[in-house]
Short mmCIF file of C-alpha atoms in Angstrom, two decimals:
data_model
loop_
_atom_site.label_atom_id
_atom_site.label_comp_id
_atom_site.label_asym_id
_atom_site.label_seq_id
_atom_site.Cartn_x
_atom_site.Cartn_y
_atom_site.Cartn_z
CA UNK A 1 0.00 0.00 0.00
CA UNK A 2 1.66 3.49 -0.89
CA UNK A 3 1.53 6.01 1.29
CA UNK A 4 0.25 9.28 0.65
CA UNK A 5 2.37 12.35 0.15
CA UNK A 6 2.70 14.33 3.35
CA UNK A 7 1.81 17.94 2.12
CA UNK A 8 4.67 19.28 4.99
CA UNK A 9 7.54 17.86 2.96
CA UNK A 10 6.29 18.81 -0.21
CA UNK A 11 6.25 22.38 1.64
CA UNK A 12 9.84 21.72 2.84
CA UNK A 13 11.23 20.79 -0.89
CA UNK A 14 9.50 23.55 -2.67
CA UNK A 15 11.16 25.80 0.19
CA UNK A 16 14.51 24.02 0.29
CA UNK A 17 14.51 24.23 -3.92
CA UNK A 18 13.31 28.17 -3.40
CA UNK A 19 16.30 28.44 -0.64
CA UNK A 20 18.69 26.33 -3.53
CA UNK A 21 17.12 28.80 -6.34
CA UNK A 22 18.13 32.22 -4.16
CA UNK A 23 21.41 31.56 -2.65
CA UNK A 24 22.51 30.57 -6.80
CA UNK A 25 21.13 33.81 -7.57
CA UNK A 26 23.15 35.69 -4.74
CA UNK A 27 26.38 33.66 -5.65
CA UNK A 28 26.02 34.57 -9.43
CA UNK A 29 25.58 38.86 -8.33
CA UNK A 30 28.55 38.49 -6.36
CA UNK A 31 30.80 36.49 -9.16
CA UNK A 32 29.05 39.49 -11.67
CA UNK A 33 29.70 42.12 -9.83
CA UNK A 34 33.46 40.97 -8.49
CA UNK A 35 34.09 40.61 -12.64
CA UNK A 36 32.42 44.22 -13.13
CA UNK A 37 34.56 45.82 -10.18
CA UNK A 38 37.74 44.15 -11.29
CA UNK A 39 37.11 45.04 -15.37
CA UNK A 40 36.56 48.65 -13.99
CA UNK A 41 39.09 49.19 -12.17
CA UNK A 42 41.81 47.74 -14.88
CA UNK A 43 40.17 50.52 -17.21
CA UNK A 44 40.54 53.38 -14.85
CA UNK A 45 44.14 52.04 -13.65
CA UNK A 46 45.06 51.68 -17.18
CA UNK A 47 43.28 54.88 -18.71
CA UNK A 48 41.78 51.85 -21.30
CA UNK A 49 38.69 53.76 -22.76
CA UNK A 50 38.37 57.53 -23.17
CA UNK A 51 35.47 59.78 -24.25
CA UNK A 52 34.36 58.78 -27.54
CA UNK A 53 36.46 55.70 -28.16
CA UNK A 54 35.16 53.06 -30.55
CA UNK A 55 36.83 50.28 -28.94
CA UNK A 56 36.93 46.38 -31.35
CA UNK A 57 36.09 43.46 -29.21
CA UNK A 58 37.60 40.49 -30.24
CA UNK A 59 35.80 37.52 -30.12
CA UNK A 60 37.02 33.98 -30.62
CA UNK A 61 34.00 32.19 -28.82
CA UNK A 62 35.77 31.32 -25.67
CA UNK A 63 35.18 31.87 -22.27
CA UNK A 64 37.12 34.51 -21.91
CA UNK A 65 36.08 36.82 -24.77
CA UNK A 66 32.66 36.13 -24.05
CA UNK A 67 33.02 37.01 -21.09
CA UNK A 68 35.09 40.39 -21.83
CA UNK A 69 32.25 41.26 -23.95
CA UNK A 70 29.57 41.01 -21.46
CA UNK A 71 30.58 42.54 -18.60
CA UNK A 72 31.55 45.77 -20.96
CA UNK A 73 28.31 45.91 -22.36
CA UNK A 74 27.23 46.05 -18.48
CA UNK A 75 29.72 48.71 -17.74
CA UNK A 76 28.57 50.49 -21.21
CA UNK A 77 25.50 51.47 -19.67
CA UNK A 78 26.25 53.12 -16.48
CA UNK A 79 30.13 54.20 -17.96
CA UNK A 80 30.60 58.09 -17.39
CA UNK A 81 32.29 58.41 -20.55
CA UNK A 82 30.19 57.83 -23.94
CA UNK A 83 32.30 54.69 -25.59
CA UNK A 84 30.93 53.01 -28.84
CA UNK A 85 31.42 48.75 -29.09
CA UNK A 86 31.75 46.55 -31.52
CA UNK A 87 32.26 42.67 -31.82
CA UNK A 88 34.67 41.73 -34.40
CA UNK A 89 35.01 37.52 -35.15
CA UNK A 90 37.99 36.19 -37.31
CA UNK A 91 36.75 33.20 -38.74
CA UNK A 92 40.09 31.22 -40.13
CA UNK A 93 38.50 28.70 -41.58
CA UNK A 94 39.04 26.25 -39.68
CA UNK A 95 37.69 22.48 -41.05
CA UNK A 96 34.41 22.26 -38.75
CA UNK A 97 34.59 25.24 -37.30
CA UNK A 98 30.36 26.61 -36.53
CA UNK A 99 29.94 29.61 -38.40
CA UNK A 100 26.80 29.91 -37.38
CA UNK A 101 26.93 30.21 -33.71
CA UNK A 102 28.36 33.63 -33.24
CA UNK A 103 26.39 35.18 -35.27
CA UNK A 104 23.13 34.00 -34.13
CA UNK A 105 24.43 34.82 -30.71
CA UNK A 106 25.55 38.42 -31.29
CA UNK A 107 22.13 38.85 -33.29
CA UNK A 108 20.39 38.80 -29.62
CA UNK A 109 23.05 41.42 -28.19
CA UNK A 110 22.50 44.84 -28.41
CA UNK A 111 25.91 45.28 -30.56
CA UNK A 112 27.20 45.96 -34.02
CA UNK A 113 29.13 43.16 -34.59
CA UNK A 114 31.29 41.56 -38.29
CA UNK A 115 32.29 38.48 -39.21
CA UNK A 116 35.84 38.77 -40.41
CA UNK A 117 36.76 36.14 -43.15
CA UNK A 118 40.54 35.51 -43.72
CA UNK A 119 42.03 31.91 -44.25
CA UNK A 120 44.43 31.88 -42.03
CA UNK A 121 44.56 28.04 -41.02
CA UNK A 122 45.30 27.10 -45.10
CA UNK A 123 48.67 29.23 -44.50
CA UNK A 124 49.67 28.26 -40.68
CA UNK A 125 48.89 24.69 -41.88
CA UNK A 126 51.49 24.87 -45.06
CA UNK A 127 54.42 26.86 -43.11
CA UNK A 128 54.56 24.78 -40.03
CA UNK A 129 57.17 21.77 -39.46
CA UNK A 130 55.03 18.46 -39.02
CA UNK A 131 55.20 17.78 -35.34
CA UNK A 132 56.00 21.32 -34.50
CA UNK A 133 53.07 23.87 -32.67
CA UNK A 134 51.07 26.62 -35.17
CA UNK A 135 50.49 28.81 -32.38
CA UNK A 136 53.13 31.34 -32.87
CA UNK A 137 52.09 31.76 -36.64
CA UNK A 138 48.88 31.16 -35.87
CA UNK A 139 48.80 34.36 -33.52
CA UNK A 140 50.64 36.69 -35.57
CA UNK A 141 48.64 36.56 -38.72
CA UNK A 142 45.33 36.43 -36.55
CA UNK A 143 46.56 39.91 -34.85
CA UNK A 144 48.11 40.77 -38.19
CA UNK A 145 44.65 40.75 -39.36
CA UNK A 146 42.27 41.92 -36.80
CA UNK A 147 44.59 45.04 -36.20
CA UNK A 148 44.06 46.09 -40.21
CA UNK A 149 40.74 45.56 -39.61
CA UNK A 150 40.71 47.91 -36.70
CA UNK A 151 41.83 50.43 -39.00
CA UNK A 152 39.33 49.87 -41.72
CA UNK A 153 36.70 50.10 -38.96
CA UNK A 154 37.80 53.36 -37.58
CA UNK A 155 38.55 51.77 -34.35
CA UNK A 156 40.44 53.13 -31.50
CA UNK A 157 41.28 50.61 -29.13
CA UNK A 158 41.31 46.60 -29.84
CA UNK A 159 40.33 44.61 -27.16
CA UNK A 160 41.47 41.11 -26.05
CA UNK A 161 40.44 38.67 -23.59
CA UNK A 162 43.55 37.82 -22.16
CA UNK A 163 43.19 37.12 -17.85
CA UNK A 164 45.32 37.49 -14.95
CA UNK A 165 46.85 33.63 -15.76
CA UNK A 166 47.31 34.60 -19.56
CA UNK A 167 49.54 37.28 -18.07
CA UNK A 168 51.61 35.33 -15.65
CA UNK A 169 51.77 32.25 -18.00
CA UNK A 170 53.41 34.94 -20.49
CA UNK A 171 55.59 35.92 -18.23
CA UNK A 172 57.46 32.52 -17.07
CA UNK A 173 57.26 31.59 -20.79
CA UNK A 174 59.38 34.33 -21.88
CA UNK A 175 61.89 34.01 -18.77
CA UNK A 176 61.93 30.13 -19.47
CA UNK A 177 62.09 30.28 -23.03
CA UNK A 178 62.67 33.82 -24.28
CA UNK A 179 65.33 34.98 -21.84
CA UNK A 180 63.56 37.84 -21.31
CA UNK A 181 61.24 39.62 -18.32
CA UNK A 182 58.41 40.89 -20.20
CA UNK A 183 54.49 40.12 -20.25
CA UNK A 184 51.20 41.42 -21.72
CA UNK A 185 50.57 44.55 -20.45
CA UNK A 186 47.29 45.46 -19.80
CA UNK A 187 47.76 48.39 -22.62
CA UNK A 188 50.50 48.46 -25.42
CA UNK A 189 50.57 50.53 -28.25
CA UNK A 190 51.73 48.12 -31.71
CA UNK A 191 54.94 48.38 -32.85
CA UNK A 192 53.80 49.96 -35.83
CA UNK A 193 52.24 52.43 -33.53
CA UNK A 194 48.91 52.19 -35.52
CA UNK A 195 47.13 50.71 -33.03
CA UNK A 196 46.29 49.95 -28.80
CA UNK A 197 45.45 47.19 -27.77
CA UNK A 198 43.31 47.17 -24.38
CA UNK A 199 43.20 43.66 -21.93
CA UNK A 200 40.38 44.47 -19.32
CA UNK A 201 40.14 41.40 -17.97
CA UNK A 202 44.07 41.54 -16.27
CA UNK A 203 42.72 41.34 -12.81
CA UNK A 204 40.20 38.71 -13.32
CA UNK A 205 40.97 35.11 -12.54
CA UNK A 206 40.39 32.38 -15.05
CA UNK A 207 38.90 30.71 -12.41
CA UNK A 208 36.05 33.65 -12.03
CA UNK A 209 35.53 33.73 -15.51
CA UNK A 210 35.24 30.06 -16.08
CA UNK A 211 32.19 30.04 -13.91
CA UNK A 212 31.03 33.17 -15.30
CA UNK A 213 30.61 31.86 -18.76
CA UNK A 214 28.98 28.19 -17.58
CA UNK A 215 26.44 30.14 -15.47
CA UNK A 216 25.54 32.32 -18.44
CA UNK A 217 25.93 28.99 -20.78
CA UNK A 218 27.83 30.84 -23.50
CA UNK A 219 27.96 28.70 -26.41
CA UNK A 220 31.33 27.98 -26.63
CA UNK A 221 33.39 27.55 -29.07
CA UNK A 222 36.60 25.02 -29.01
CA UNK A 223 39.65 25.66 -30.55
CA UNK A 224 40.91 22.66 -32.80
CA UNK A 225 43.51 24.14 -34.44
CA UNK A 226 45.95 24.88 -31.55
CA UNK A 227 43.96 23.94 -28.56
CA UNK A 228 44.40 20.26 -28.74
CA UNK A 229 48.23 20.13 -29.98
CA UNK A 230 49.99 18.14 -26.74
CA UNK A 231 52.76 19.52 -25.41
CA UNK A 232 52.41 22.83 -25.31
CA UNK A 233 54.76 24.94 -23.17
CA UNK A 234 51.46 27.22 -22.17
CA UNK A 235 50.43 24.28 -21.18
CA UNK A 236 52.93 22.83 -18.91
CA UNK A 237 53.56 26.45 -17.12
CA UNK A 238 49.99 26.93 -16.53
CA UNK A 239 50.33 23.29 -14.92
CA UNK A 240 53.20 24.41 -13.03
CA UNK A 241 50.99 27.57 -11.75
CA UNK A 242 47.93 25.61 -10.55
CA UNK A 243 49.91 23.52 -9.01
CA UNK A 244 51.72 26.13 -6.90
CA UNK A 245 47.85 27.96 -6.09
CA UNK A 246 46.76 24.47 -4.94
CA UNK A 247 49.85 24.00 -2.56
CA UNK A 248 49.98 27.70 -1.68
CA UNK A 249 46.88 29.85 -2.05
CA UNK A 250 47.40 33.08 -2.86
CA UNK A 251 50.45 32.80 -4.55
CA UNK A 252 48.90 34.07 -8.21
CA UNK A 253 47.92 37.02 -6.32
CA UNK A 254 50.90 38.24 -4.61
CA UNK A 255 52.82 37.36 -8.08
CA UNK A 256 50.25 39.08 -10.53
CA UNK A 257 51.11 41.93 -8.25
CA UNK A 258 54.71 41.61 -8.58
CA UNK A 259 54.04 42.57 -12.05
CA UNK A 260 52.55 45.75 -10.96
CA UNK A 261 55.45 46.62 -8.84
CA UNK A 262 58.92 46.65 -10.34
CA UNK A 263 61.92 47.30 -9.07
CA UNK A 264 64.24 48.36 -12.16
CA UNK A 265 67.30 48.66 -9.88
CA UNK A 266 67.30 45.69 -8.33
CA UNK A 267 67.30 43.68 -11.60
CA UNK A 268 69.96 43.85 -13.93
CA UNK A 269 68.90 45.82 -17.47
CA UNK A 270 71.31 48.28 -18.25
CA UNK A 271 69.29 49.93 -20.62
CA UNK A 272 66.79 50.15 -18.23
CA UNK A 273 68.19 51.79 -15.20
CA UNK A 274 72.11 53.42 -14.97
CA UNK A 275 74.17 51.07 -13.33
CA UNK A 276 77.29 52.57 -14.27
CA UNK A 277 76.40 56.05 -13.38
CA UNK A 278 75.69 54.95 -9.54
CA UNK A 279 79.19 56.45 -8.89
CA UNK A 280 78.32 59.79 -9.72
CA UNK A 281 74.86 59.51 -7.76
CA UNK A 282 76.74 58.15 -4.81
CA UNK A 283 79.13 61.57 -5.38
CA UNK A 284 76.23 63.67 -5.56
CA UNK A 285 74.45 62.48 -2.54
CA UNK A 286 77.40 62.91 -0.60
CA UNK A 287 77.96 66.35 -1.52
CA UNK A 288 74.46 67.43 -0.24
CA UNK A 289 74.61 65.10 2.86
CA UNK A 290 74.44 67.04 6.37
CA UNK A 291 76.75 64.81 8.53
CA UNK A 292 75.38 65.19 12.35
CA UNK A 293 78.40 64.62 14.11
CA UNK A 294 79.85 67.92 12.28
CA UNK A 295 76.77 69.59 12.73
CA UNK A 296 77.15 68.53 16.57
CA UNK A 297 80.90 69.82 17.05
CA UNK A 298 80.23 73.26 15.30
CA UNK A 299 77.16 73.73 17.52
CA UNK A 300 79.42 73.00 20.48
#
C-alpha cells in the first residue's frame, strides 16, 4: 500500500529548492559584480577607454572573450564616458569550425558586430614543421589581421580577452624560453604604432571567468587548431601555476602583483636603469649630505 504524500515535505522541498534557487542567484551577483569591479578598475588604472572611443572586441568564442564582452556591455550602460562597441570575429577557416553560432548569438546582443573572413589556417597549416606547434604563426597573422581591420573600422582601441593567468603564463614563458622579463601589459601601443590594444580582464581570474561563462551557458566555441596540440609549453607552465595555487593559495595574487610593482634597480637591465652612473649619484648624494656629528661639534 503506498503512502500518501505528506503535504509538509512537499512544503519543505519547494522551500529548500526556493532556498537552492536564491542563494545561486546571490552567488552569481557576487561572481558578476566581483568581474564588473575588477574590469573597472583595470580601465581606470590603465586609462583603457576615453570619451568617444570606438573600442573592437575580439571575439574567438571562448570563455574569456565572451566574457570580456559582457561585462563591458554592463559597464557600457552606467560608464561616465560615452564609448561606442563593436564585436569583431575572425573566422580562419578552420575544417568544422560553426559559423553559425556567433552570429546568431551576437544577433540577440545589443551590438554591431562583423564576421571577419581571412584563411588563415590554409597558410599556418602549409608553413609549419610536421610535429612542431602553429600557435606562434597562428597568432601573428590572426593579430596581423584583426589590427588592419581595426583600422578599416575606424577603431580606436582593440580589445582582447587575455586574464590574470594569460599574463603570468606569459611571463614565465618568456623568462623560461625567451630569456627575457616581459608580459602582456594590460595596454600596449603596436609596434607599428597604428594601433592599442586594451586587456580588461588583467585582474580577473580564469577561475572567475570560467564560472562566469557556464552560469551564463555561453555557447562555446573550441579551438581545434591549436587547442588540442599536446605539449604545449602554455600548457605545462599553466600546470606548473595551478599547481603552486593548490599547494599555496594566494600565490597568483601576490605574483600578478609583482608585475605591478617593479623594481628596475634591483634587476639587472642596463638599458633600463644606470648602473654605471651609480658612482656619480653616490658623489652627488654625498655632496648634499648634512653629517650630524659635524653639525654637533660646530654647535658645540
Amino acid at each position: 500500500m503506498q503512502r500518501a504524500s505528506d503535504p509538509l515535505d512537499s512544503r519543505q522541498a519547494e522551500t529548500a529548492e526556493a532556498d537552492a534557487s536564491a542563494k545561486a542567484r546571490r552567488e552569481f551577483n557576487k561572481l558578476q559584480k566581483r568581474l564588473r569591479r575588477q574590469v573597472g578598475n583595470a580601465i581606470i588604472d590603465y586609462g583603457m577607454i576615453h570619451e568617444g572611443d570606438k573600442v573592437m572586441v575580439c571575439l574567438s568564442g571562448g570563455k574569456d572573450s565572451y566574457t570580456m564582452l559582457e561585462i563591458l556591455l554592463n559597464l557600457q550602460r552606467n560608464a561616465p564616458v560615452a564609448f561606442e562597441l563593436v564585436a569583431v570575429n575572425l573566422d580562419q577557416k578552420q575544417p568544422g569550425f560553426p559559423e553559425h553560432v556567433l552570429p546568431e548569438y551576437l544577433a540577440t546582443k545589443d551590438v554591431a558586430y562583423h564576421i571577419l573572413e581571412r584563411d588563415t589556417y590554409s597558410v599556418v597549416k602549409e608553413k609549419t614543421p610536421e610535429g612542431k606547434t602553429t600557435c606562434a604563426l597562428c597568432s601573428r597573422l590572426r593579430r596581423g589581421s584583426l589590427y588592419g581591420f581595426a583600422e578599416e573600422i575606424g577603431a580606436t582601441k582593440i580589445a582582447l580577452g587575455h586574464h590574470r593567468e594569460d599574463i603570468l603564463e606569459t611571463l614565465f614563458l618568456n623568462m623560461f624560453y625567451g630569456g627575457t622579463l616581459k608580459s602582456m601589459p594590460p595596454k600596449l601601443l603596436s609596434d607599428d604604432g597604428k594601433n592599442i590594444v586594451i586587456r580588461p580582464l588583467a585582474y580577473c581570474r580564469e577561475a572567475d571567468i570560467a564560472e562566469y561563462a557556464r552560469l551564463m551557458d555561453f555557447p562555446i566555441i573550441p579551438c581545434n587548431l591549436c587547442g588540442s596540440q599536446p605539449n604545449l609549453q602554455r600548457q605545462v607552465v599553466k600546470e606548473m601555476l595551478a599547481e603552486w595555487e593548490a599547494k599555496h593559495p594566494g600565490r597568483l595574487e601576490t605574483m600578478f602583483k609583482a608585475v605591478t610593482n617593479v623594481a628596475p634597480s634591483q634587476l639587472a637591465d642596463r638599458e633600463l636603469f644606470d648602473f654605471a652612473g651609480l658612482e656619480e649619484r653616490q658623489r652627488q648624494r654625498q655632496e648634499t649630505r648634512i653629517d650630524a656629528l659635524d653639525l654637533l661639534s660646530r654647535e658645540a
